[in-house]
Coordinates of C-alpha atoms in Angstrom, one line a residue:
M1230 CA 68.7 88.9 127.3
K1231 CA 66.8 87.7 124.2
K1232 CA 66.1 84.3 125.8
A1233 CA 64.6 86.0 128.8
L1234 CA 62.5 88.1 126.6
F1235 CA 61.1 85.1 124.8
V1236 CA 60.4 83.3 128.1
M1237 CA 58.5 86.3 129.4
L1238 CA 56.7 86.7 126.0
G1239 CA 55.8 83.0 126.0
A1240 CA 54.5 83.2 129.6
S1241 CA 52.3 86.2 128.7
L1242 CA 51.0 84.5 125.6
S1243 CA 50.1 81.3 127.5
A1244 CA 48.4 83.2 130.3
S1245 CA 46.2 85.3 127.9
P1246 CA 42.7 84.0 127.3
V1247 CA 42.8 85.3 123.7
W1248 CA 46.0 83.5 122.9
A1249 CA 44.7 80.4 124.6
Q1250 CA 42.3 80.0 121.8
T1251 CA 44.9 80.6 119.0
P1252 CA 46.4 77.6 117.2
E1253 CA 49.9 76.6 118.3
S1254 CA 51.3 77.1 114.8
D1255 CA 50.1 80.7 114.9
V1256 CA 51.8 81.3 118.2
Q1257 CA 55.1 79.9 116.9
Q1258 CA 54.8 82.1 113.8
T1259 CA 54.3 85.2 116.0
L1260 CA 57.3 84.3 118.1
R1261 CA 59.4 83.9 115.0
D1262 CA 58.2 87.3 113.8
Y1263 CA 59.2 88.9 117.1
E1264 CA 62.6 87.2 116.9
Q1265 CA 63.2 88.4 113.4
R1266 CA 62.2 91.9 114.4
L1267 CA 64.6 91.8 117.4
E1268 CA 67.5 90.5 115.2
Q1269 CA 66.8 93.4 112.8
L1270 CA 66.9 95.9 115.6
E1271 CA 70.2 94.4 117.0
K1272 CA 71.7 94.4 113.5
Q1273 CA 70.7 98.0 113.0
Q1274 CA 72.2 99.0 116.4
F1275 CA 75.4 97.2 115.6
T1276 CA 75.6 98.9 112.2
N1277 CA 75.1 102.3 113.7
T1278 CA 77.8 101.5 116.3
L1279 CA 80.2 100.6 113.5
N1280 CA 79.3 103.7 111.5
D1281 CA 79.8 105.8 114.5
A1282 CA 83.2 104.2 115.2
G1283 CA 84.2 104.7 111.5
D1284 CA 83.3 108.4 111.7
R1285 CA 85.3 108.7 115.0
I1286 CA 88.4 106.6 114.3
R1287 CA 90.9 106.8 111.4
I1288 CA 93.6 104.2 110.9
N1289 CA 96.6 104.5 108.7
G1290 CA 100.1 103.2 108.6
F1291 CA 103.4 102.8 106.9
L1292 CA 105.9 100.0 106.0
S1293 CA 109.5 100.0 104.9
A1294 CA 111.3 96.9 103.7
G1295 CA 115.0 97.3 102.8
M1296 CA 118.5 95.9 103.0
S1297 CA 121.9 97.4 103.3
R1298 CA 125.6 96.4 103.2
A1299 CA 128.8 98.2 104.2
E1300 CA 132.2 97.9 102.5
V1301 CA 134.8 98.8 105.2
D1302 CA 138.2 97.5 106.0
T1303 CA 139.5 97.2 109.5
T1304 CA 142.9 96.2 110.9
S1305 CA 141.1 93.4 112.8
G1306 CA 137.6 92.3 113.4
S1307 CA 134.7 93.9 111.5
A1308 CA 132.7 97.1 111.4
S1309 CA 129.2 98.2 110.9
Y1310 CA 127.5 101.6 110.2
I1311 CA 125.4 103.4 112.8
D1312 CA 122.2 102.4 111.0
G1313 CA 123.1 98.7 111.1
A1314 CA 124.8 98.1 107.7
S1315 CA 127.5 95.6 108.0
D1316 CA 129.8 93.5 105.7
K1317 CA 126.8 91.2 105.0
W1318 CA 123.5 92.1 103.5
S1319 CA 121.2 93.0 106.4
H1320 CA 117.4 93.5 106.3
D1321 CA 117.0 94.7 109.9
S1322 CA 118.2 98.2 109.8
L1323 CA 115.8 99.5 107.0
T1324 CA 112.8 97.3 107.8
R1325 CA 110.1 98.9 110.0
A1326 CA 106.4 99.4 110.3
G1327 CA 103.8 101.5 112.1
V1328 CA 100.1 101.7 112.6
Q1329 CA 98.4 104.9 113.8
F1330 CA 95.0 105.4 115.3
N1331 CA 93.3 108.8 115.5
A1332 CA 90.2 108.8 117.6
K1333 CA 88.0 111.9 117.5
L1334 CA 86.7 112.5 121.0
S1335 CA 84.9 115.8 120.3
D1336 CA 84.9 118.6 117.8
R1337 CA 88.1 119.9 119.4
A1338 CA 89.7 116.8 121.0
E1339 CA 91.5 113.9 119.4
A1340 CA 93.5 111.0 120.8
V1341 CA 96.4 109.7 118.8
V1342 CA 98.2 106.3 119.3
Q1343 CA 100.9 104.9 117.1
L1344 CA 102.4 101.4 117.4
F1345 CA 105.9 100.9 115.9
A1346 CA 108.2 98.0 115.3
S1347 CA 111.6 97.8 113.6
G1348 CA 114.2 95.2 112.8
D1349 CA 116.7 97.0 114.9
D1350 CA 114.6 96.0 118.0
E1351 CA 113.8 92.5 116.8
F1352 CA 110.4 93.8 115.7
N1353 CA 109.1 94.2 119.3
A1354 CA 106.1 96.5 119.0
E1355 CA 106.2 99.6 121.1
L1356 CA 103.9 102.5 121.9
Q1357 CA 105.7 105.3 120.0
W1358 CA 103.0 107.9 120.2
A1359 CA 100.2 108.3 122.7
Y1360 CA 98.8 111.7 123.3
L1361 CA 95.8 113.9 123.5
D1362 CA 95.5 116.8 121.0
Y1363 CA 93.1 119.6 121.9
Q1364 CA 92.2 122.5 119.5
V1365 CA 91.9 125.5 121.8
S1366 CA 91.0 127.7 118.9
D1367 CA 91.3 127.8 115.1
S1368 CA 95.0 128.8 115.4
V1369 CA 96.1 127.4 118.8
S1370 CA 96.4 123.7 119.8
V1371 CA 97.8 121.8 122.8
K1372 CA 99.0 118.2 122.9
A1373 CA 100.2 116.1 125.9
G1374 CA 101.6 112.6 126.3
R1375 CA 104.2 110.8 124.4
I1376 CA 104.8 113.0 121.4
V1377 CA 107.4 113.7 118.6
A1378 CA 110.6 115.4 119.7
P1379 CA 110.6 118.2 117.1
F1380 CA 114.4 118.5 116.6
Y1381 CA 114.6 118.2 112.8
M1382 CA 112.8 119.2 109.7
H1383 CA 111.6 115.6 109.1
S1384 CA 111.1 114.6 112.8
Q1385 CA 107.3 114.3 112.4
Y1386 CA 107.7 111.4 110.0
I1387 CA 111.3 110.2 110.7
D1388 CA 110.4 106.5 110.4
V1389 CA 108.0 107.0 107.4
G1390 CA 110.4 106.3 104.6
Y1391 CA 107.8 107.1 101.9
A1392 CA 107.7 110.8 103.1
Y1393 CA 111.2 111.7 102.1
P1394 CA 113.5 110.9 99.1
W1395 CA 116.4 109.2 100.9
A1396 CA 116.6 105.5 101.7
S1397 CA 118.0 106.6 105.0
L1398 CA 118.0 110.1 106.4
P1399 CA 121.5 111.7 106.5
A1400 CA 123.0 110.3 109.7
E1401 CA 125.4 113.1 110.1
V1402 CA 122.5 115.3 111.2
Y1403 CA 119.7 112.9 112.3
Q1404 CA 122.0 110.8 114.5
L1405 CA 123.6 113.8 116.1
A1406 CA 120.8 113.8 118.7
P1407 CA 119.0 110.5 118.1
V1408 CA 115.9 111.4 120.0
K1409 CA 112.5 110.7 118.4
T1410 CA 109.9 110.9 121.1
M1411 CA 109.5 112.5 124.5
E1412 CA 106.9 112.6 127.3
A1413 CA 105.9 116.3 127.2
I1414 CA 103.3 118.9 126.7
E1415 CA 103.4 121.1 123.5
A1416 CA 101.5 124.2 122.5
S1417 CA 101.5 125.5 118.9
W1418 CA 100.2 128.6 117.3
R1419 CA 99.5 128.9 113.5
F1420 CA 99.4 132.4 111.9
T1421 CA 100.1 134.1 108.7
T1422 CA 101.9 137.3 107.6
G1423 CA 100.8 138.2 104.2
P1424 CA 101.4 135.2 101.8
V1425 CA 103.6 133.4 104.4
S1426 CA 102.2 130.9 106.9
H1427 CA 103.9 130.1 110.2
R1428 CA 103.8 127.7 113.0
L1429 CA 105.4 128.5 116.4
S1430 CA 105.5 125.8 119.0
G1431 CA 107.0 125.4 122.5
F1432 CA 107.3 122.2 124.6
W1433 CA 108.4 121.0 128.0
G1434 CA 109.0 117.5 129.2
S1435 CA 111.6 114.7 129.4
S1436 CA 113.2 111.9 127.4
T1437 CA 115.6 109.0 127.6
V1438 CA 117.9 108.8 124.6
D1439 CA 119.8 105.8 123.6
G1440 CA 123.3 106.9 122.5
G1441 CA 123.7 104.0 120.1
E1442 CA 126.3 101.3 119.7
R1443 CA 129.2 103.8 119.4
V1444 CA 128.8 104.6 123.1
A1445 CA 127.7 101.1 124.1
N1446 CA 124.0 102.2 124.1
A1447 CA 124.6 104.5 127.0
Q1448 CA 121.3 106.1 128.2
F1449 CA 121.2 109.9 128.2
Q1450 CA 118.5 111.1 130.6
A1451 CA 117.2 114.5 129.5
D1452 CA 115.1 116.3 132.2
D1453 CA 113.5 119.7 131.9
L1454 CA 113.7 119.2 128.2
S1455 CA 112.2 122.4 126.7
G1456 CA 112.4 124.3 123.4
L1457 CA 110.9 126.4 120.6
N1458 CA 110.4 125.6 117.0
F1459 CA 109.5 128.0 114.2
T1460 CA 108.5 126.9 110.7
S1461 CA 107.4 129.1 107.8
H1462 CA 105.9 128.1 104.4
W1463 CA 105.9 130.3 101.3
R1464 CA 105.0 128.9 98.0
N1465 CA 107.3 125.9 97.5
W1466 CA 109.7 127.0 100.2
T1467 CA 109.9 125.8 103.8
A1468 CA 112.2 127.3 106.4
R1469 CA 112.7 126.1 110.0
A1470 CA 114.6 127.0 113.1
A1471 CA 114.7 125.0 116.4
Y1472 CA 116.3 125.4 119.8
S1473 CA 116.0 123.1 122.8
A1474 CA 117.8 122.5 126.0
A1475 CA 117.8 120.0 128.9
D1476 CA 119.6 118.9 132.0
V1477 CA 121.3 115.6 130.8
S1478 CA 122.6 112.8 133.0
V1479 CA 124.4 109.6 132.3
S1480 CA 125.0 107.0 135.0
Q1481 CA 128.6 106.0 136.0
D1482 CA 128.0 102.5 134.8
D1483 CA 127.0 103.7 131.3
L1484 CA 130.0 106.0 131.2
A1485 CA 132.3 103.2 132.0
A1486 CA 130.7 101.0 129.3
A1487 CA 131.1 103.8 126.8
G1488 CA 134.9 103.8 127.4
V1489 CA 135.3 106.5 130.1
P1490 CA 137.6 105.0 132.7
P1491 CA 136.4 105.5 136.3
I1492 CA 139.9 106.4 137.3
L1493 CA 139.6 109.7 135.5
G1494 CA 136.9 110.8 138.0
L1495 CA 134.6 112.2 135.3
S1496 CA 130.9 112.5 135.9
F1497 CA 127.9 113.4 133.8
D1498 CA 125.2 114.7 136.1
E1499 CA 122.5 117.2 135.1
V1500 CA 124.7 118.8 132.5
Y1501 CA 123.1 121.8 130.7
T1502 CA 123.0 120.6 127.0
Y1503 CA 121.4 122.4 124.1
F1504 CA 120.5 121.5 120.5
A1505 CA 120.1 124.1 117.8
G1506 CA 119.1 123.5 114.2
V1507 CA 118.1 125.3 111.0
G1508 CA 116.7 123.9 107.8
L1509 CA 115.6 125.1 104.3
Q1510 CA 113.6 123.1 101.7
Y1511 CA 112.3 123.7 98.2
D1512 CA 110.0 121.3 96.3
N1513 CA 108.1 122.4 93.3
G1514 CA 107.5 119.0 91.8
S1515 CA 110.4 119.6 89.3
W1516 CA 113.3 120.2 91.6
F1517 CA 114.0 119.1 95.2
F1518 CA 116.4 120.9 97.5
S1519 CA 116.9 120.3 101.2
A1520 CA 119.6 121.5 103.7
E1521 CA 119.9 121.4 107.4
K1522 CA 122.6 122.4 109.9
A1523 CA 122.7 121.4 113.6
R1524 CA 124.8 121.7 116.7
L1525 CA 124.7 119.6 119.8
D1526 CA 126.6 121.3 122.7
F1527 CA 127.4 119.7 126.0
G1528 CA 128.4 122.0 128.8
N1529 CA 131.2 119.8 130.2
W1530 CA 134.1 117.7 129.1
Y1531 CA 132.1 115.6 126.6
P1532 CA 132.9 116.6 122.9
S1533 CA 130.2 118.7 121.2
S1534 CA 129.4 118.3 117.5
E1535 CA 128.3 120.3 114.6
S1536 CA 126.8 118.8 111.4
G1537 CA 124.9 119.6 108.2
Y1538 CA 123.9 118.2 104.8
V1539 CA 122.8 119.5 101.4
T1540 CA 120.6 117.5 99.0
L1541 CA 119.6 118.3 95.4
G1542 CA 117.2 116.1 93.4
K1543 CA 115.5 116.3 90.0
Y1544 CA 112.0 114.9 89.2
L1545 CA 112.0 113.0 85.9
G1546 CA 108.5 111.6 85.7
K1547 CA 108.3 108.8 88.2
W1548 CA 112.1 108.9 88.7
M1549 CA 114.1 111.2 91.0
P1550 CA 117.9 111.1 91.0
M1551 CA 119.6 113.0 93.8
V1552 CA 122.9 113.7 95.4
T1553 CA 123.7 114.6 99.0
W1554 CA 126.8 115.9 100.7
A1555 CA 127.0 115.8 104.5
E1556 CA 129.5 116.2 107.4
V1557 CA 129.8 116.0 111.1
T1558 CA 132.8 117.6 113.0
P1559 CA 133.7 117.7 116.7
R1560 CA 133.7 121.0 118.6
D1561 CA 135.1 122.1 122.0
L1562 CA 137.5 119.2 122.6
D1563 CA 138.9 119.1 126.1
N1564 CA 142.6 118.9 125.5
S1565 CA 143.2 118.0 129.1
L1566 CA 141.6 114.6 128.6
P1567 CA 143.6 111.6 127.2
A1568 CA 143.6 111.7 123.4
A1569 CA 142.3 108.2 123.3
L1570 CA 139.1 109.3 125.1
N1571 CA 138.5 112.2 122.7
N1572 CA 139.1 109.9 119.8
S1573 CA 136.5 107.4 121.0
L1574 CA 133.8 110.0 121.8
A1575 CA 134.3 112.6 119.1
E1576 CA 132.2 112.3 115.9
Q1577 CA 133.8 113.2 112.6
Q1578 CA 133.1 112.2 109.0
K1579 CA 132.1 113.5 105.6
S1580 CA 130.0 111.7 102.9
W1581 CA 128.7 111.8 99.4
T1582 CA 125.5 109.9 98.6
G1583 CA 124.0 109.2 95.2
G1584 CA 120.4 108.0 95.2
L1585 CA 117.5 107.2 93.0
R1586 CA 113.8 107.1 93.9
Y1587 CA 111.1 105.5 91.7
S1588 CA 107.4 106.2 92.5
L1589 CA 105.8 102.8 91.8
S1590 CA 102.3 104.2 92.7
D1591 CA 100.8 107.0 94.7
S1592 CA 101.6 105.1 97.9
I1593 CA 104.7 103.0 97.1
A1594 CA 108.3 104.1 96.4
L1595 CA 111.4 102.1 95.5
K1596 CA 114.8 103.6 96.5
G1597 CA 118.4 102.8 96.1
E1598 CA 121.5 104.8 97.2
V1599 CA 125.3 104.5 97.6
S1600 CA 127.1 106.5 100.3
Y1601 CA 130.8 107.1 100.3
Y1602 CA 132.2 108.1 103.7
Y1603 CA 135.6 109.7 104.3
D1604 CA 137.7 112.1 106.4
F1605 CA 137.2 110.3 109.7
S1606 CA 140.4 111.8 111.1
D1607 CA 142.5 114.9 111.1
S1608 CA 145.3 116.5 113.1
D1609 CA 143.1 116.8 116.2
V1610 CA 141.3 113.5 116.4
T1611 CA 141.4 110.0 115.0
T1612 CA 137.9 108.5 114.8
S1613 CA 135.9 105.9 113.0
G1614 CA 133.1 108.3 112.1
F1615 CA 129.7 106.7 112.6
F1616 CA 131.1 103.2 112.1
V1617 CA 131.2 100.8 115.0
T1618 CA 134.2 98.4 115.2
D1619 CA 134.4 95.3 117.3
G1620 CA 138.2 95.3 117.5
G1621 CA 140.7 97.2 115.5
E1622 CA 140.6 100.6 113.8
L1623 CA 139.5 101.4 110.3
E1624 CA 142.3 100.5 107.9
D1625 CA 141.4 103.2 105.4
D1626 CA 140.0 106.7 105.8
H1627 CA 137.0 105.8 103.7
A1628 CA 134.1 103.3 103.5
T1629 CA 131.0 102.6 101.4
V1630 CA 127.4 101.7 102.3
V1631 CA 124.7 100.5 99.8
R1632 CA 121.0 100.7 100.7
L1633 CA 117.9 99.4 98.9
S1634 CA 114.4 99.9 100.2
A1635 CA 110.7 99.8 99.3
D1636 CA 108.5 102.2 101.3
L1637 CA 104.7 102.4 101.4
V1638 CA 101.9 104.1 103.2
F1639 CA 98.3 102.9 103.7

C-alpha cells in the first residue's frame, strides 16, 4: 500500500508544472518527509492497537514442579499411588503448568481461555477452560462453555498448587469424583445478609470423567449433569455446600477392563448418580483450618463411597507446618456380588499427612509432605486403597508417600 502511494505521489509530482521546476533533490527530500510521516502514523496506529489489546486482554499463569516417591510393599510386582507416586522418584505427577487469557469483550462480557499441560499426560497441552462470562447485573452472572466442575471447595484452582497449602490435595476427597471440567452453562447470584456474603450458583451440562488407573481408566459419561452450590463468607470463615446429580454410563468394554466379568451380566447405563459435599475453612493469617466431607452415590450395584479430611496449620512467618487426617470408606456394598469384585471396586483407606510450606516470595511457595496410609481392609472388604498394583496385593496394611514441590503464579 505504501509503495502504491509513493507511485501515485511521484506521478502527481512529475505531472505538476510547479514541481517540474523544482530541483530533483528537493523532490526526493519531500518524498522522504512524506515517508517519515507515514511511518510515524503507522507506528502510532500500531501502538494504539497494542495499548487497546493490553487494556482488553489479561494473561496470567501458574507452574508447579515437584517429585514424589511411594514406599509400599507388595506380595509381587509393584504399586503406585493414584497421583502417580511409585517406588522411584517421579517428577510427572506433581509437575504441571497453565496459562490463562481473559479478553474483555465489552463492559459486561468476557472470554476466558486456559491452556493446561501436566506430566501425567506427557505434557500434551489441552484446552481446559473456554467459556464466555456475561455479567447480567451487578449481582448476577452467566457463563457458558467448558467451565470448572464446582464439586469441591478448591475446585476453582485445583491445579494451581500455590493457591493451597498442600503439596497434593487430599486424594480421599478430591479423587472421589475426579472431575475437573464440564461443558455446561452456569448462573450465579451474589448477595449479602448483614455481614455475611453469599454466592449461589446452579449449572447444567455434561462431562466425561476418567476413572483413573484403579479402574483401568474407564470413562464415566455423565449426561444431564446438574447441581447447586452455595458458598458463604464471614470474616475469616468460608462455608460451602454442594449437590450435583447426573445420568452416568460406562461402556461394556470399559467395565470389562475395570475387572467386571461380562459373565455376570452387569451393566452401567444411565445410572442416576449424585455427589454431595460440605466444607468449612478458617484462615486469619495466623491459623489455617480446612475440612471437607463428601459422598458419591451410585444407584446400582457399583460401590458408593464417603470421605472426608481435616487440616490444621499454623503460620510462623514465612513457614507453615500443618497436619491432615483423611479417610475414604465404601458404602452400600452389594453382598450378592462376588467378594473379589467388591474388593476391586471399593475404595477404603485412612491417612495422616505432615506437611511444611515455605513462602519464598509473594508468588513462589516451596512445599514438602509425608503421608502415611493405613486401614485398607476390614471385615467387609480387602482393598489396596488408592494404590494401584500391577500384580500381587499389598503385603502390609500401610504405605508411605513423600512429596516435594515448588509452586508459583505469574
